[in-house]
């Protein structure tokens, strides 16, 4: 008689191997975030190594939580665009300290959690016009492109212009250009782990051109610096409270879109509520790990394509993120020239969302393009959003389309207008 137990055991082993491989693929396609997010966080007032360690911890905890509690093969990492909002608008733009910025993350995440466990999320989703949602993503994309171009030194601050072309004889610019071309080729060819290969290639080129800092050989993280306790010392400042709303809104809408699409690919639409709740809780933990909030990684498509279907893939990827701690000394050597092409490509992907804006309807297109243009031009995501949200009801009223305005949207627009009035009055 045939041994059916052996057949079952073999099938189980194959499934385990498939899930572990899917988790490995997911890790390799997302591990670039350790260097990229660490670099962005370092511009908000902490060391590069501390930023990378915060990224590792947040990615490890969020991904493992997704596997254990939602039972899904999805990886959670600090969101691109959201990290730029945190570093450049909330901390630098609003004049908050890093710890005060983490308090903004904490409160925004609490609001995120409230939407995950109540009908408020549905109310907000229905209140914000689709054109403005797509415009925010598109504006964030152009902002990332600008940051990537600046990090690569392909553009620099101009004297009589906003930006100027960089020095193309500079070794840094040459390495940045070569790495960008490599990144574009690998990405278009859909090469697995293309961002990781891009960073390695850029680092090798930097070494060959003599611009690589090889002096770092140990992890130099001050543990006192890692005591990331959100500070509420700015709670009496209007800038603190006005920073919360844009972050909460982007967190809510970006995760709604990402999770809906990925769960549809998995044919697990009924798991949305639990996945959304885990994602909200994961963003809350980021306030204590010292990073901008996590989101469901866009690269989860690679995990799904590798037949990752269960918690095993997520737990595998999470554990690999934790092991990344031991290679921080080498990751910290990666130069901006190797990181900037990734920012540019991710920015291009996000900027594509403007194609969903109905260009034949000026009442939708005009406010949307104000957001898209003014986020990078003002170097402030919050201010760019404000222009669009204030313009939207004005345009609708001018065209006699006031029935298309919800009470919630009018309240949001009024808050943005109030913010502008306060800024102009110098209060």
Coordinates of C-alpha atoms in Angstrom, one line a residue:
X1 CA 0.0 0.0 0.0
X2 CA 1.3 3.5 -0.8
X3 CA 2.4 5.7 2.1
X4 CA 0.0 8.6 1.9
X5 CA 1.7 10.2 4.9
X6 CA 4.9 10.7 2.9
X7 CA 3.0 12.4 0.2
X8 CA 1.4 14.8 2.7
X9 CA 4.7 15.5 4.3
X10 CA 6.3 16.2 1.0
X11 CA 3.5 18.6 0.0
X12 CA 3.9 20.4 3.4
X13 CA 7.6 20.7 2.9
X14 CA 7.1 22.2 -0.6
X15 CA 4.6 24.7 0.8
X16 CA 7.0 25.7 3.5
X17 CA 9.8 26.2 1.0
X18 CA 7.5 28.2 -1.3
X19 CA 6.5 30.5 1.6
X20 CA 10.1 31.0 2.8
X21 CA 11.3 31.7 -0.7
X22 CA 8.4 34.2 -1.2
X23 CA 9.5 35.9 2.1
X24 CA 13.1 36.0 1.0
X25 CA 12.0 37.6 -2.3
X26 CA 9.9 40.1 -0.5
X27 CA 12.8 41.0 1.8
X28 CA 15.3 41.4 -1.0
X29 CA 12.9 43.7 -2.9
X30 CA 12.2 45.9 0.2
X31 CA 15.5 45.9 2.1
X32 CA 16.6 49.0 0.2
X33 CA 14.2 51.0 2.6
X34 CA 16.7 50.6 5.4
X35 CA 19.3 52.8 3.7
X36 CA 16.8 55.1 1.9
X37 CA 14.6 55.8 4.9
X38 CA 17.6 56.0 7.2
X39 CA 19.0 58.7 4.9
X40 CA 15.8 60.7 4.9
X41 CA 15.4 60.4 8.7
X42 CA 19.0 61.6 9.2
X43 CA 17.9 64.9 7.6
X44 CA 15.3 65.3 10.4
X45 CA 17.9 65.4 13.1
X46 CA 19.2 61.9 14.0
X47 CA 22.2 59.9 12.9
X48 CA 22.1 57.7 9.8
X49 CA 22.7 54.6 11.8
X50 CA 19.9 55.5 14.3
X51 CA 17.6 56.0 11.3
X52 CA 18.5 52.7 9.8
X53 CA 18.0 50.8 13.1
X54 CA 14.6 52.5 13.6
X55 CA 13.6 51.4 10.1
X56 CA 14.7 47.8 10.8
X57 CA 12.8 47.6 14.1
X58 CA 9.6 49.1 12.6
X59 CA 9.7 46.8 9.5
X60 CA 10.4 43.7 11.7
X61 CA 7.6 44.3 14.1
X62 CA 5.0 45.5 11.5
X63 CA 5.7 42.6 9.1
X64 CA 5.6 39.9 11.9
X65 CA 2.4 41.4 13.3
X66 CA 0.8 41.2 9.8
X67 CA 1.8 37.6 9.6
X68 CA 0.8 36.5 13.1
X69 CA -2.4 38.4 13.5
X70 CA -3.8 39.0 10.0
X71 CA -2.3 35.8 8.7
X72 CA -1.2 37.5 5.4
X73 CA 2.1 37.4 3.5
X74 CA 2.4 41.2 3.4
X75 CA 5.4 43.3 4.4
X76 CA 5.1 46.6 6.2
X77 CA 7.9 49.2 5.8
X78 CA 8.1 53.0 6.3
X79 CA 6.2 54.5 3.4
X80 CA 8.0 56.5 0.8
X81 CA 6.4 59.9 0.6
X82 CA 5.3 59.7 4.1
X83 CA 8.9 59.7 5.3
X84 CA 9.4 62.8 3.2
X85 CA 6.4 64.4 4.8
X86 CA 7.7 63.6 8.2
X87 CA 11.3 64.8 7.7
X88 CA 10.8 67.9 5.4
X89 CA 7.3 69.2 6.4
X90 CA 6.6 68.1 9.9
X91 CA 10.1 68.4 11.4
X92 CA 11.9 70.9 9.2
X93 CA 8.9 72.8 7.8
X94 CA 6.9 73.1 11.0
X95 CA 10.0 73.7 13.1
X96 CA 9.5 70.8 15.4
X97 CA 12.2 68.6 17.0
X98 CA 12.5 65.0 16.0
X99 CA 10.8 63.8 19.2
X100 CA 8.0 66.4 18.7
X101 CA 7.6 65.0 15.2
X102 CA 7.2 61.5 16.7
X103 CA 4.4 62.9 18.9
X104 CA 2.6 64.0 15.6
X105 CA 3.1 60.4 14.3
X106 CA 1.6 59.1 17.6
X107 CA -1.5 61.2 17.4
X108 CA -2.0 60.7 13.6
X109 CA -1.6 56.9 14.2
X110 CA -4.3 57.0 16.9
X111 CA -6.6 58.7 14.5
X112 CA -5.7 56.0 12.0
X113 CA -6.6 53.3 14.5
X114 CA -9.9 55.0 15.2
X115 CA -10.8 54.8 11.5
X116 CA -9.8 51.2 11.5
X117 CA -12.2 50.3 14.3
X118 CA -15.1 52.6 13.4
X119 CA -17.1 54.0 10.5
X120 CA -15.0 57.2 10.5
X121 CA -12.7 55.7 7.9
X122 CA -15.6 55.1 5.5
X123 CA -16.8 58.7 6.2
X124 CA -13.4 60.2 5.3
X125 CA -13.0 57.9 2.3
X126 CA -16.3 59.1 0.9
X127 CA -15.8 62.8 1.7
X128 CA -12.4 63.4 0.0
X129 CA -12.8 63.6 -3.9
X130 CA -10.9 61.0 -5.8
X131 CA -9.1 63.7 -7.9
X132 CA -7.6 65.1 -4.7
X133 CA -6.5 61.7 -3.4
X134 CA -4.7 61.0 -6.7
X135 CA -3.2 64.5 -6.7
X136 CA -1.7 64.0 -3.2
X137 CA 0.0 60.8 -4.4
X138 CA 1.2 62.5 -7.6
X139 CA 2.5 65.6 -5.7
X140 CA 4.4 63.3 -3.3
X141 CA 5.9 61.6 -6.3
X142 CA 7.2 64.8 -7.8
X143 CA 8.5 65.8 -4.4
X144 CA 10.5 62.6 -4.2
X145 CA 11.8 63.1 -7.7
X146 CA 13.0 66.6 -6.6
X147 CA 14.6 65.2 -3.4
X148 CA 16.3 62.4 -5.5
X149 CA 17.7 64.9 -8.0
X150 CA 19.0 67.1 -5.2
X151 CA 20.6 64.1 -3.3
X152 CA 22.3 63.1 -6.6
X153 CA 23.5 66.7 -7.2
X154 CA 21.9 66.6 -10.6
X155 CA 20.2 69.8 -9.6
X156 CA 21.2 72.3 -7.0
X157 CA 19.7 75.4 -5.5
X158 CA 19.9 78.2 -8.1
X159 CA 20.9 81.8 -7.7
X160 CA 18.3 83.4 -9.9
X161 CA 16.1 80.2 -10.3
X162 CA 14.5 77.7 -8.0
X163 CA 17.0 75.0 -9.1
X164 CA 20.0 74.8 -11.5
X165 CA 21.7 72.0 -13.3
X166 CA 24.5 70.5 -11.3
X167 CA 28.2 70.2 -12.3
X168 CA 28.3 67.3 -14.8
X169 CA 32.1 67.0 -14.4
X170 CA 31.7 66.2 -10.7
X171 CA 32.4 62.5 -9.8
X172 CA 29.3 62.5 -7.7
X173 CA 27.1 63.6 -10.5
X174 CA 28.7 61.1 -12.9
X175 CA 28.2 58.2 -10.5
X176 CA 24.6 59.4 -9.9
X177 CA 23.8 59.4 -13.6
X178 CA 25.4 56.0 -14.3
X179 CA 23.5 54.5 -11.3
X180 CA 20.3 56.1 -12.5
X181 CA 20.7 54.5 -15.9
X182 CA 21.4 51.2 -14.3
X183 CA 18.3 51.6 -12.1
X184 CA 16.1 52.4 -15.0
X185 CA 17.3 49.4 -17.0
X186 CA 16.9 47.0 -14.2
X187 CA 13.5 48.3 -13.3
X188 CA 12.1 48.3 -16.8
X189 CA 13.5 44.7 -17.3
X190 CA 11.7 43.8 -14.0
X191 CA 14.8 42.2 -12.6
X192 CA 14.2 40.7 -9.1
X193 CA 15.6 42.8 -6.3
X194 CA 16.4 45.6 -8.8
X195 CA 16.5 48.3 -6.1
X196 CA 19.0 46.3 -4.1
X197 CA 21.2 45.7 -7.1
X198 CA 21.0 49.4 -7.9
X199 CA 22.3 50.3 -4.5
X200 CA 25.2 47.8 -4.8
X201 CA 26.1 49.0 -8.3
X202 CA 26.0 52.6 -7.2
X203 CA 28.2 51.9 -4.2
X204 CA 30.8 50.0 -6.4
X205 CA 30.8 52.9 -8.8
X206 CA 31.3 55.4 -6.0
X207 CA 34.3 53.3 -4.8
X208 CA 35.8 53.2 -8.3
X209 CA 35.4 57.0 -8.7
X210 CA 37.0 57.6 -5.2
X211 CA 34.0 59.2 -3.6
X212 CA 33.0 56.3 -1.2
X213 CA 33.5 56.9 2.5
X214 CA 35.0 53.5 3.6
X215 CA 35.9 54.8 7.1
X216 CA 32.8 53.3 8.7
X217 CA 33.3 49.8 10.1
X218 CA 31.3 49.6 13.3
X219 CA 27.8 50.5 14.4
X220 CA 28.1 53.9 16.0
X221 CA 24.6 54.3 17.5
X222 CA 24.3 56.2 20.7
X223 CA 21.8 54.2 22.7
X224 CA 20.6 57.4 24.4
X225 CA 19.7 58.6 20.9
X226 CA 17.6 55.5 20.5
X227 CA 15.3 56.4 23.4
X228 CA 12.7 57.7 21.1
X229 CA 10.0 59.0 23.4
X230 CA 7.5 61.3 21.7
X231 CA 7.6 64.8 23.1
X232 CA 4.5 66.9 23.6
X233 CA 6.4 70.1 24.4
X234 CA 5.0 71.7 21.3
X235 CA 1.4 70.7 22.1
X236 CA 0.5 74.4 22.6
X237 CA 1.7 75.4 19.1
X238 CA -0.7 75.5 16.2
X239 CA 2.0 74.1 13.9
X240 CA 2.0 70.9 15.9
X241 CA -1.8 70.3 15.4
X242 CA -1.8 71.4 11.8
X243 CA 0.9 68.8 11.1
X244 CA -1.3 65.9 12.3
X245 CA -4.1 66.1 9.7
X246 CA -2.1 65.7 6.5
X247 CA -0.1 62.8 8.0
X248 CA -3.3 61.1 9.2
X249 CA -5.1 61.6 5.9
X250 CA -2.2 60.2 3.8
X251 CA -1.8 57.3 6.1
X252 CA -5.5 56.4 5.9
X253 CA -5.9 56.8 2.1
X254 CA -2.6 55.3 1.0
X255 CA -3.1 52.2 3.1
X256 CA -6.7 51.8 1.9
X257 CA -5.6 51.8 -1.7
X258 CA -2.6 49.5 -1.1
X259 CA -4.4 46.9 0.9
X260 CA -7.4 46.8 -1.4
X261 CA -5.2 46.1 -4.4
X262 CA -3.0 43.6 -2.7
X263 CA -5.8 41.6 -1.1
X264 CA -7.6 41.5 -4.4
X265 CA -4.4 40.0 -5.9
X266 CA -4.4 37.4 -3.1
X267 CA -8.2 36.8 -3.5
X268 CA -8.5 37.6 0.2
X269 CA -10.7 40.6 0.1
X270 CA -12.5 39.4 3.3
X271 CA -9.2 39.9 5.2
X272 CA -9.2 43.7 4.6
X273 CA -10.5 44.8 8.0
X274 CA -8.0 42.8 10.0
X275 CA -5.1 43.8 7.7
X276 CA -6.1 47.5 8.0
X277 CA -6.2 47.3 11.7
X278 CA -2.8 45.6 11.9
X279 CA -1.4 48.3 9.6
X280 CA -2.8 51.0 11.8
X281 CA -1.3 49.5 15.0
X282 CA 2.0 49.1 13.2
X283 CA 2.1 52.8 12.4
X284 CA 1.5 53.5 16.1
X285 CA 4.6 51.5 17.1
X286 CA 6.7 53.7 14.8
X287 CA 6.3 56.7 17.1
X288 CA 8.4 54.7 19.7
X289 CA 10.8 53.1 17.3
X290 CA 11.8 56.5 15.9
X291 CA 10.6 56.5 12.3
X292 CA 7.9 57.7 10.1
X293 CA 4.9 55.3 9.9
X294 CA 4.9 52.0 8.0
X295 CA 2.6 51.1 5.2
X296 CA 1.9 47.9 3.2
X297 CA 4.8 47.8 0.8
X298 CA 4.1 48.2 -2.9
X299 CA 6.7 45.5 -3.5
X300 CA 4.3 43.0 -1.9
X301 CA 3.3 42.2 -5.5
X302 CA 6.6 40.3 -5.7
X303 CA 5.7 38.2 -2.6
X304 CA 2.3 37.4 -4.1
X305 CA 3.9 36.6 -7.5
X306 CA 6.3 34.2 -5.7
X307 CA 3.2 32.3 -4.4
X308 CA 3.5 33.7 -0.9
X309 CA 0.0 33.0 0.6
X310 CA 0.4 32.7 4.4
X311 CA 1.9 34.1 7.5
X312 CA 5.1 32.1 6.9
X313 CA 6.2 34.5 4.2
X314 CA 5.7 37.6 6.3
X315 CA 7.4 36.1 9.4
X316 CA 10.3 35.0 7.2
X317 CA 10.7 38.6 5.8
X318 CA 10.3 40.1 9.2
X319 CA 13.1 37.9 10.7
X320 CA 15.4 38.8 7.8
X321 CA 14.8 42.5 8.5
X322 CA 15.8 41.9 12.1
X323 CA 19.0 40.2 10.9
X324 CA 19.8 43.3 8.8
X325 CA 21.0 44.9 12.0
X326 CA 24.3 43.0 11.7
X327 CA 25.1 44.7 8.3
X328 CA 24.3 48.3 9.3
X329 CA 28.1 49.2 9.1
X330 CA 28.1 48.3 5.4
X331 CA 24.7 49.7 4.7
X332 CA 25.7 53.1 6.2
X333 CA 28.5 53.3 3.6
X334 CA 26.0 53.5 0.7
X335 CA 26.3 57.0 -0.8
X336 CA 23.5 59.4 -1.8
X337 CA 24.5 58.7 -5.4
X338 CA 23.3 55.1 -5.0
X339 CA 20.1 56.0 -3.1
X340 CA 18.9 58.9 -5.2
X341 CA 17.9 56.9 -8.3
X342 CA 15.5 54.8 -6.2
X343 CA 13.8 58.0 -4.9
X344 CA 13.5 59.2 -8.5
X345 CA 12.0 56.0 -9.8
X346 CA 9.6 55.6 -6.9
X347 CA 8.6 59.2 -7.4
X348 CA 7.9 58.6 -11.1
X349 CA 5.6 55.6 -10.1
X350 CA 3.7 57.8 -7.6
X351 CA 3.5 60.7 -10.1
X352 CA 1.7 58.5 -12.6
X353 CA -1.4 58.8 -10.4
X354 CA -2.2 62.2 -12.1
X355 CA -3.5 60.2 -15.0
X356 CA -6.6 59.4 -12.9
X357 CA -7.5 63.1 -12.6
X358 CA -10.4 64.0 -15.0
X359 CA -8.6 66.6 -17.1
X360 CA -11.8 67.4 -19.0
X361 CA -13.4 68.7 -15.8
X362 CA -11.7 71.9 -14.6
X363 CA -13.5 71.9 -11.3
X364 CA -11.5 68.7 -10.5
X365 CA -8.4 69.2 -12.5
X366 CA -7.5 72.7 -11.3
X367 CA -7.4 72.0 -7.6
X368 CA -5.7 68.7 -8.3
X369 CA -2.9 70.3 -10.3
X370 CA -2.4 73.0 -7.7
X371 CA -1.6 70.2 -5.2
X372 CA 0.7 68.4 -7.7
X373 CA 2.7 71.5 -8.5
X374 CA 2.8 73.2 -5.2
X375 CA 4.0 70.3 -3.0
X376 CA 7.4 70.3 -4.7
X377 CA 7.5 74.0 -5.4
X378 CA 6.7 75.0 -1.8
X379 CA 8.9 72.2 -0.5
X380 CA 6.0 71.5 1.8
X381 CA 3.5 68.6 1.4
X382 CA 1.1 70.2 3.9
X383 CA 1.1 73.6 2.1
X384 CA 0.7 72.0 -1.3
X385 CA -2.3 70.0 -0.1
X386 CA -3.8 73.2 1.5
X387 CA -3.8 75.1 -1.8
X388 CA -5.8 72.3 -3.5
X389 CA -8.2 71.7 -0.7
X390 CA -9.0 75.5 -0.4
X391 CA -9.4 75.9 -4.2
X392 CA -11.7 72.9 -4.6
X393 CA -14.8 74.3 -2.9
X394 CA -14.1 77.8 -4.4
X395 CA -14.1 76.3 -7.9
X396 CA -17.2 74.2 -7.3
X397 CA -19.1 77.1 -5.9
X398 CA -18.1 79.3 -8.9
X399 CA -19.4 76.7 -11.3
X400 CA -22.6 76.2 -9.4
X401 CA -21.7 72.6 -8.3
X402 CA -22.1 73.1 -4.6
X403 CA -24.1 69.9 -4.4
X404 CA -20.8 68.0 -5.0
X405 CA -19.4 69.4 -1.7
X406 CA -19.7 67.4 1.5
X407 CA -19.8 68.9 4.9
X408 CA -16.7 67.0 5.9
X409 CA -14.8 68.4 2.9
X410 CA -15.9 72.0 3.7
X411 CA -14.6 71.6 7.3
X412 CA -11.3 70.2 6.1
X413 CA -10.9 73.1 3.6
X414 CA -11.8 75.6 6.3
X415 CA -9.1 74.2 8.6
X416 CA -6.5 74.6 5.8
X417 CA -7.7 78.2 5.2
X418 CA -7.5 78.9 8.9
X419 CA -3.9 77.6 8.8
X420 CA -2.9 80.0 6.1
X421 CA -4.6 83.0 7.8
X422 CA -2.6 82.2 11.0
X423 CA 0.7 81.9 9.1
X424 CA 0.1 85.2 7.3
X425 CA -0.8 87.0 10.4
X426 CA 2.4 85.7 12.1
X427 CA 0.6 84.4 15.2

